Amino acid sequence: MAVAPTAKGWVPFGEHRTWYRVTGQPGGAAPAVVVVHGGPGSTHDYLLSLTELAGHGFPVVHYDQLGSGGSSRLPDADPGFWNPELFGDELDNLVHRLGIEDNYVLYGQSWGGLVVARHAAERPDGLRGLVIANSPASYELWRSEMDRLRALLPPGVDEGLRAHETAGTTDTQEYFDLMRVFYDRHVCRVLPWPPDYVASFMEMADNNTVYSVMNGPSEFTVTGTLADYSVVDRLDDIEVPTLLISGAHDEATPATVQPYYDRIHDVRWEILPESSHVPHLEEPERFREILLGFLQEVHSPAEREVASHG
């Protein structure tokens, strides 16, 4: 069960502002967990269940990335404004503005995983650990795997999707209905969709500026500025303990996650068998067990047994 926030507000980010909420009390011995949502252009809502960590002593920071949710919305910004460096700078600004830069863990989900990987590669002194959940290391790999997954959809679905994409009619109900076939297999397998997930989905549908510019019309059609983006060449620089999480049915397939496992020095990988892209909602008990175990080991490194994967 989610825990009520102890603080909400905004921090300045250049001429703009970033909305945040804090659950628990940062500043103690346990590191704060900063939750970086996906999209780009989604909101924090679908990750609210992570506030449960505060009940175990780990303060939790959620925020909405620039352009989404409660943060500054800039619908008229030049498309070039929306780039990965912007969101990396925003995360760095938030950590320092909240005064948690000396003791924190990053949790990046989907697109957020690439954001936190870049941050960790800079080796900030106060970063204690890293969680990369359901995240590709490269959008080139992602696009290749999307083509493979689309080809496995029921007969006629991919053909219908591609017809709408060619015609530019991806805003129609028919496209949405076809898209749901993929989403219900590879994005969220809990039906009906959980309220927290619906909240983020509807927010992004209502305000899709960032998502459309950087990603495209859907999860499996990446035509935006991220189409060739990768963090693979930065992964060798990550030194903190790292937990990878993905689902057996995840759109972030093993091929897209593998570079994290191959190149981060101190890493483990947990694949949840009944989950797709949101295992914190699909297998919450197993997910909680894995994440809490990792955080407790990061918090008490003397008790940690570092596993080698060769």
C-alpha positions as CSV (number, residue, x, y, z in Angstrom):
1,M,0.0,0.0,0.0
2,A,1.3,3.5,-0.9
3,V,2.4,5.7,1.9
4,A,1.2,9.3,2.2
5,P,3.8,11.9,1.1
6,T,5.5,14.1,3.7
7,A,6.3,16.9,1.3
8,K,5.3,18.1,-2.2
9,G,6.4,21.0,-4.2
10,W,8.5,22.3,-7.0
11,V,12.2,23.0,-7.5
12,P,13.4,25.5,-10.0
13,F,15.1,24.1,-13.1
14,G,16.5,27.0,-15.2
15,E,13.5,29.1,-16.2
16,H,11.1,26.2,-15.5
17,R,10.2,24.0,-12.5
18,T,10.1,20.3,-11.6
19,W,7.3,18.9,-9.5
20,Y,8.2,16.4,-6.8
21,R,6.9,14.5,-3.8
22,V,8.9,13.1,-0.9
23,T,7.6,10.2,1.2
24,G,9.6,9.6,4.4
25,Q,12.3,11.7,5.9
26,P,15.6,12.1,3.9
27,G,18.8,12.8,5.8
28,G,19.0,9.7,7.9
29,A,21.3,6.7,7.5
30,A,19.2,5.0,4.8
31,P,19.6,6.4,1.2
32,A,16.7,8.2,-0.4
33,V,15.3,6.3,-3.5
34,V,14.8,8.7,-6.4
35,V,12.2,7.3,-8.8
36,V,12.7,8.2,-12.5
37,H,9.7,7.4,-14.6
38,G,9.4,6.3,-18.2
39,G,8.0,7.7,-21.4
40,P,9.6,10.1,-22.1
41,G,6.6,12.2,-21.2
42,S,4.8,9.9,-18.8
43,T,4.2,10.8,-15.1
44,H,5.2,9.4,-11.7
45,D,1.7,8.0,-11.0
46,Y,2.2,4.5,-12.3
47,L,5.2,4.1,-9.9
48,L,3.4,5.3,-6.8
49,S,3.5,1.9,-5.1
50,L,7.2,2.4,-4.5
51,T,6.3,4.7,-1.7
52,E,5.9,1.4,0.3
53,L,9.7,1.6,0.7
54,A,9.3,4.5,3.1
55,G,7.6,2.1,5.5
56,H,10.9,0.1,5.5
57,G,13.0,3.1,6.3
58,F,13.9,4.2,2.7
59,P,12.7,7.7,1.9
60,V,11.2,7.9,-1.6
61,V,11.3,10.8,-4.1
62,H,9.0,10.8,-7.0
63,Y,9.0,13.6,-9.6
64,D,7.4,14.4,-13.0
65,Q,10.0,15.1,-15.7
66,L,9.9,18.4,-17.5
67,G,7.0,18.6,-19.9
68,S,4.7,16.2,-18.0
69,G,2.4,16.0,-15.0
70,G,2.9,18.7,-12.5
71,S,6.1,20.1,-14.0
72,S,6.4,22.9,-16.5
73,R,4.6,22.0,-19.7
74,L,6.2,23.6,-22.8
75,P,3.9,22.6,-25.8
76,D,5.5,25.2,-28.0
77,A,9.1,24.3,-27.4
78,D,11.3,23.6,-30.4
79,P,11.6,19.8,-30.9
80,G,15.3,20.1,-30.4
81,F,14.7,21.3,-26.8
82,W,13.6,17.7,-25.8
83,N,16.8,15.7,-25.7
84,P,18.4,13.2,-23.3
85,E,20.8,15.7,-21.9
86,L,17.9,17.9,-20.7
87,F,16.5,15.1,-18.5
88,G,19.9,14.2,-17.2
89,D,20.5,17.8,-16.1
90,E,17.0,17.9,-14.6
91,L,17.7,14.8,-12.5
92,D,21.0,16.2,-11.3
93,N,19.4,19.5,-10.4
94,L,16.6,17.8,-8.4
95,V,19.0,15.7,-6.4
96,H,21.0,18.7,-5.4
97,R,18.0,21.0,-4.8
98,L,16.5,18.4,-2.4
99,G,19.8,18.1,-0.6
100,I,20.1,14.3,-1.0
101,E,23.2,14.3,-3.1
102,D,25.3,12.7,-0.4
103,N,23.2,9.5,0.0
104,Y,20.8,8.3,-2.6
105,V,19.8,5.4,-4.9
106,L,18.3,5.8,-8.3
107,Y,15.4,3.7,-9.6
108,G,14.9,4.2,-13.4
109,Q,12.0,2.5,-15.1
110,S,11.9,2.1,-18.9
111,W,13.1,5.4,-20.5
112,G,14.1,6.3,-16.9
113,G,16.6,3.5,-16.9
114,L,18.7,5.2,-19.6
115,V,18.5,8.5,-17.7
116,V,19.8,7.0,-14.5
117,A,22.5,5.0,-16.3
118,R,23.9,8.2,-17.8
119,H,23.8,9.8,-14.3
120,A,25.6,6.9,-12.7
121,A,28.3,6.8,-15.4
122,E,29.4,10.3,-14.1
123,R,30.2,8.5,-10.8
124,P,28.6,11.0,-8.4
125,D,30.0,10.6,-4.9
126,G,26.7,10.2,-3.0
127,L,25.2,7.6,-5.3
128,R,24.9,4.3,-3.4
129,G,23.2,2.0,-5.8
130,L,21.3,1.8,-9.1
131,V,18.1,0.0,-10.2
132,I,17.4,-0.2,-13.9
133,A,13.9,-1.7,-14.5
134,N,12.4,-2.7,-17.8
135,S,14.8,-0.6,-19.7
136,P,16.6,-1.0,-23.1
137,A,20.2,0.1,-23.2
138,S,19.8,1.0,-26.9
139,Y,16.8,2.1,-29.0
140,E,18.4,0.5,-32.0
141,L,18.1,-2.8,-30.2
142,W,14.6,-1.8,-29.0
143,R,13.4,-1.1,-32.5
144,S,14.7,-4.5,-33.8
145,E,13.0,-6.3,-31.0
146,M,9.7,-4.4,-31.5
147,D,9.7,-5.7,-35.1
148,R,10.2,-9.2,-33.8
149,L,7.4,-9.0,-31.2
150,R,5.0,-7.3,-33.6
151,A,5.5,-10.2,-36.1
152,L,4.3,-12.6,-33.3
153,L,1.0,-10.8,-32.8
154,P,-2.3,-12.5,-33.9
155,P,-2.9,-12.5,-37.7
156,G,-3.9,-9.1,-39.1
157,V,-2.9,-7.0,-36.0
158,D,0.6,-5.9,-37.2
159,E,-0.7,-5.3,-40.7
160,G,-3.5,-3.1,-39.4
161,L,-1.1,-1.2,-37.2
162,R,1.3,-0.5,-40.1
163,A,-1.5,0.6,-42.3
164,H,-2.5,3.3,-39.8
165,E,1.1,4.3,-39.3
166,T,1.6,4.7,-43.0
167,A,-1.6,6.7,-43.3
168,G,-0.9,8.9,-40.3
169,T,-4.1,7.8,-38.5
170,T,-2.5,6.6,-35.3
171,D,-4.9,8.8,-33.3
172,T,-7.9,6.7,-34.3
173,Q,-9.9,4.3,-32.1
174,E,-9.1,1.4,-34.4
175,Y,-5.3,2.0,-34.0
176,F,-5.8,2.2,-30.2
177,D,-7.7,-1.1,-30.2
178,L,-5.0,-2.8,-32.2
179,M,-2.3,-1.2,-30.1
180,R,-4.0,-2.7,-27.0
181,V,-3.3,-6.2,-28.2
182,F,0.5,-5.5,-28.0
183,Y,0.1,-3.6,-24.7
184,D,-1.9,-6.3,-23.0
185,R,0.9,-8.8,-23.9
186,H,4.0,-6.8,-23.4
187,V,3.3,-3.7,-21.3
188,C,0.8,-4.5,-18.6
189,R,-0.7,-7.9,-18.3
190,V,-3.0,-7.0,-15.4
191,L,-6.6,-6.6,-16.7
192,P,-8.2,-4.2,-16.2
193,W,-5.2,-2.0,-16.0
194,P,-4.4,-0.8,-12.5
195,P,-5.6,2.7,-11.6
196,D,-2.0,4.1,-11.1
197,Y,-1.1,2.8,-14.6
198,V,-4.3,4.3,-16.1
199,A,-3.5,7.6,-14.5
200,S,-0.1,7.9,-16.2
201,F,-1.5,6.5,-19.5
202,M,-4.3,9.1,-19.6
203,E,-2.0,12.0,-18.6
204,M,0.3,11.1,-21.5
205,A,-2.6,10.7,-23.9
206,D,-3.8,14.2,-22.9
207,N,-0.3,15.8,-23.1
208,N,1.8,13.9,-25.6
209,T,4.3,16.6,-26.6
210,V,7.4,15.0,-25.2
211,Y,6.4,11.4,-26.1
212,S,5.5,12.2,-29.7
213,V,8.7,14.2,-30.3
214,M,11.2,11.8,-28.6
215,N,9.5,8.4,-29.1
216,G,6.6,8.4,-31.6
217,P,3.0,7.3,-31.7
218,S,3.4,4.1,-29.6
219,E,5.7,2.0,-27.6
220,F,6.6,-0.2,-30.6
221,T,6.9,2.6,-33.2
222,V,9.9,4.7,-32.3
223,T,10.2,7.4,-35.0
224,G,11.3,10.3,-32.8
225,T,14.6,11.7,-31.7
226,L,15.4,8.7,-29.6
227,A,15.3,6.3,-32.5
228,D,19.1,5.7,-32.5
229,Y,19.9,6.7,-28.9
230,S,22.0,4.5,-26.7
231,V,23.8,4.4,-23.4
232,V,25.8,1.3,-24.1
233,D,29.1,3.2,-24.4
234,R,28.7,4.7,-21.0
235,L,28.0,1.5,-19.0
236,D,31.6,0.6,-18.4
237,D,31.8,3.7,-16.2
238,I,29.2,2.6,-13.7
239,E,30.7,1.4,-10.5
240,V,27.9,1.3,-8.0
241,P,26.0,-2.0,-7.2
242,T,23.3,-2.3,-9.9
243,L,20.0,-4.3,-10.0
244,L,18.4,-5.1,-13.3
245,I,14.7,-6.0,-13.3
246,S,12.6,-7.1,-16.2
247,G,9.6,-9.3,-17.0
248,A,9.6,-12.6,-19.0
249,H,7.0,-11.0,-21.3
250,D,8.5,-7.5,-21.3
251,E,8.7,-5.3,-24.4
252,A,12.2,-4.6,-23.0
253,T,13.3,-8.1,-24.1
254,P,16.5,-9.8,-22.8
255,A,18.3,-8.7,-26.0
256,T,17.7,-5.0,-25.1
257,V,18.8,-5.4,-21.5
258,Q,21.8,-7.6,-22.1
259,P,24.3,-4.7,-22.6
260,Y,23.7,-3.6,-19.0
261,Y,24.5,-7.0,-17.7
262,D,27.5,-7.4,-19.9
263,R,29.2,-4.1,-19.2
264,I,28.2,-2.9,-15.7
265,H,30.8,-4.3,-13.3
266,D,28.7,-5.1,-10.2
267,V,25.3,-6.2,-11.5
268,R,22.6,-8.8,-11.0
269,W,19.5,-9.4,-13.1
270,E,16.1,-10.6,-11.9
271,I,13.5,-11.6,-14.5
272,L,10.0,-12.0,-13.1
273,P,8.2,-14.9,-14.8
274,E,4.6,-13.6,-14.8
275,S,5.4,-9.9,-15.7
276,S,5.8,-7.8,-18.7
277,H,6.8,-4.1,-18.5
278,V,5.5,-3.1,-15.1
279,P,6.4,-6.0,-12.7
280,H,5.8,-3.7,-9.7
281,L,2.1,-3.9,-10.6
282,E,2.1,-7.4,-12.1
283,E,4.0,-9.3,-9.4
284,P,4.1,-6.8,-6.5
285,E,5.1,-9.2,-3.7
286,R,8.0,-10.8,-5.6
287,F,9.0,-7.4,-6.9
288,R,9.0,-5.9,-3.3
289,E,11.1,-8.8,-2.0
290,I,13.7,-8.3,-4.7
291,L,13.9,-4.6,-4.5
292,L,14.0,-4.4,-0.6
293,G,16.7,-7.1,-0.5
294,F,18.8,-5.1,-2.8
295,L,18.3,-1.8,-1.0
296,Q,19.1,-3.4,2.4
297,E,22.3,-4.8,1.0
298,V,23.3,-1.4,-0.4
299,H,22.5,0.2,2.9
300,S,24.6,-2.4,4.8
301,P,27.5,-3.1,2.5
302,A,29.4,-5.1,5.1
303,E,26.6,-7.8,4.8
304,R,26.6,-7.8,1.1
305,E,27.9,-10.8,-0.9
306,V,28.9,-9.5,-4.3
307,A,27.9,-12.0,-6.9
308,S,30.1,-12.4,-10.0
309,H,28.6,-13.3,-13.3
310,G,31.9,-13.9,-15.0
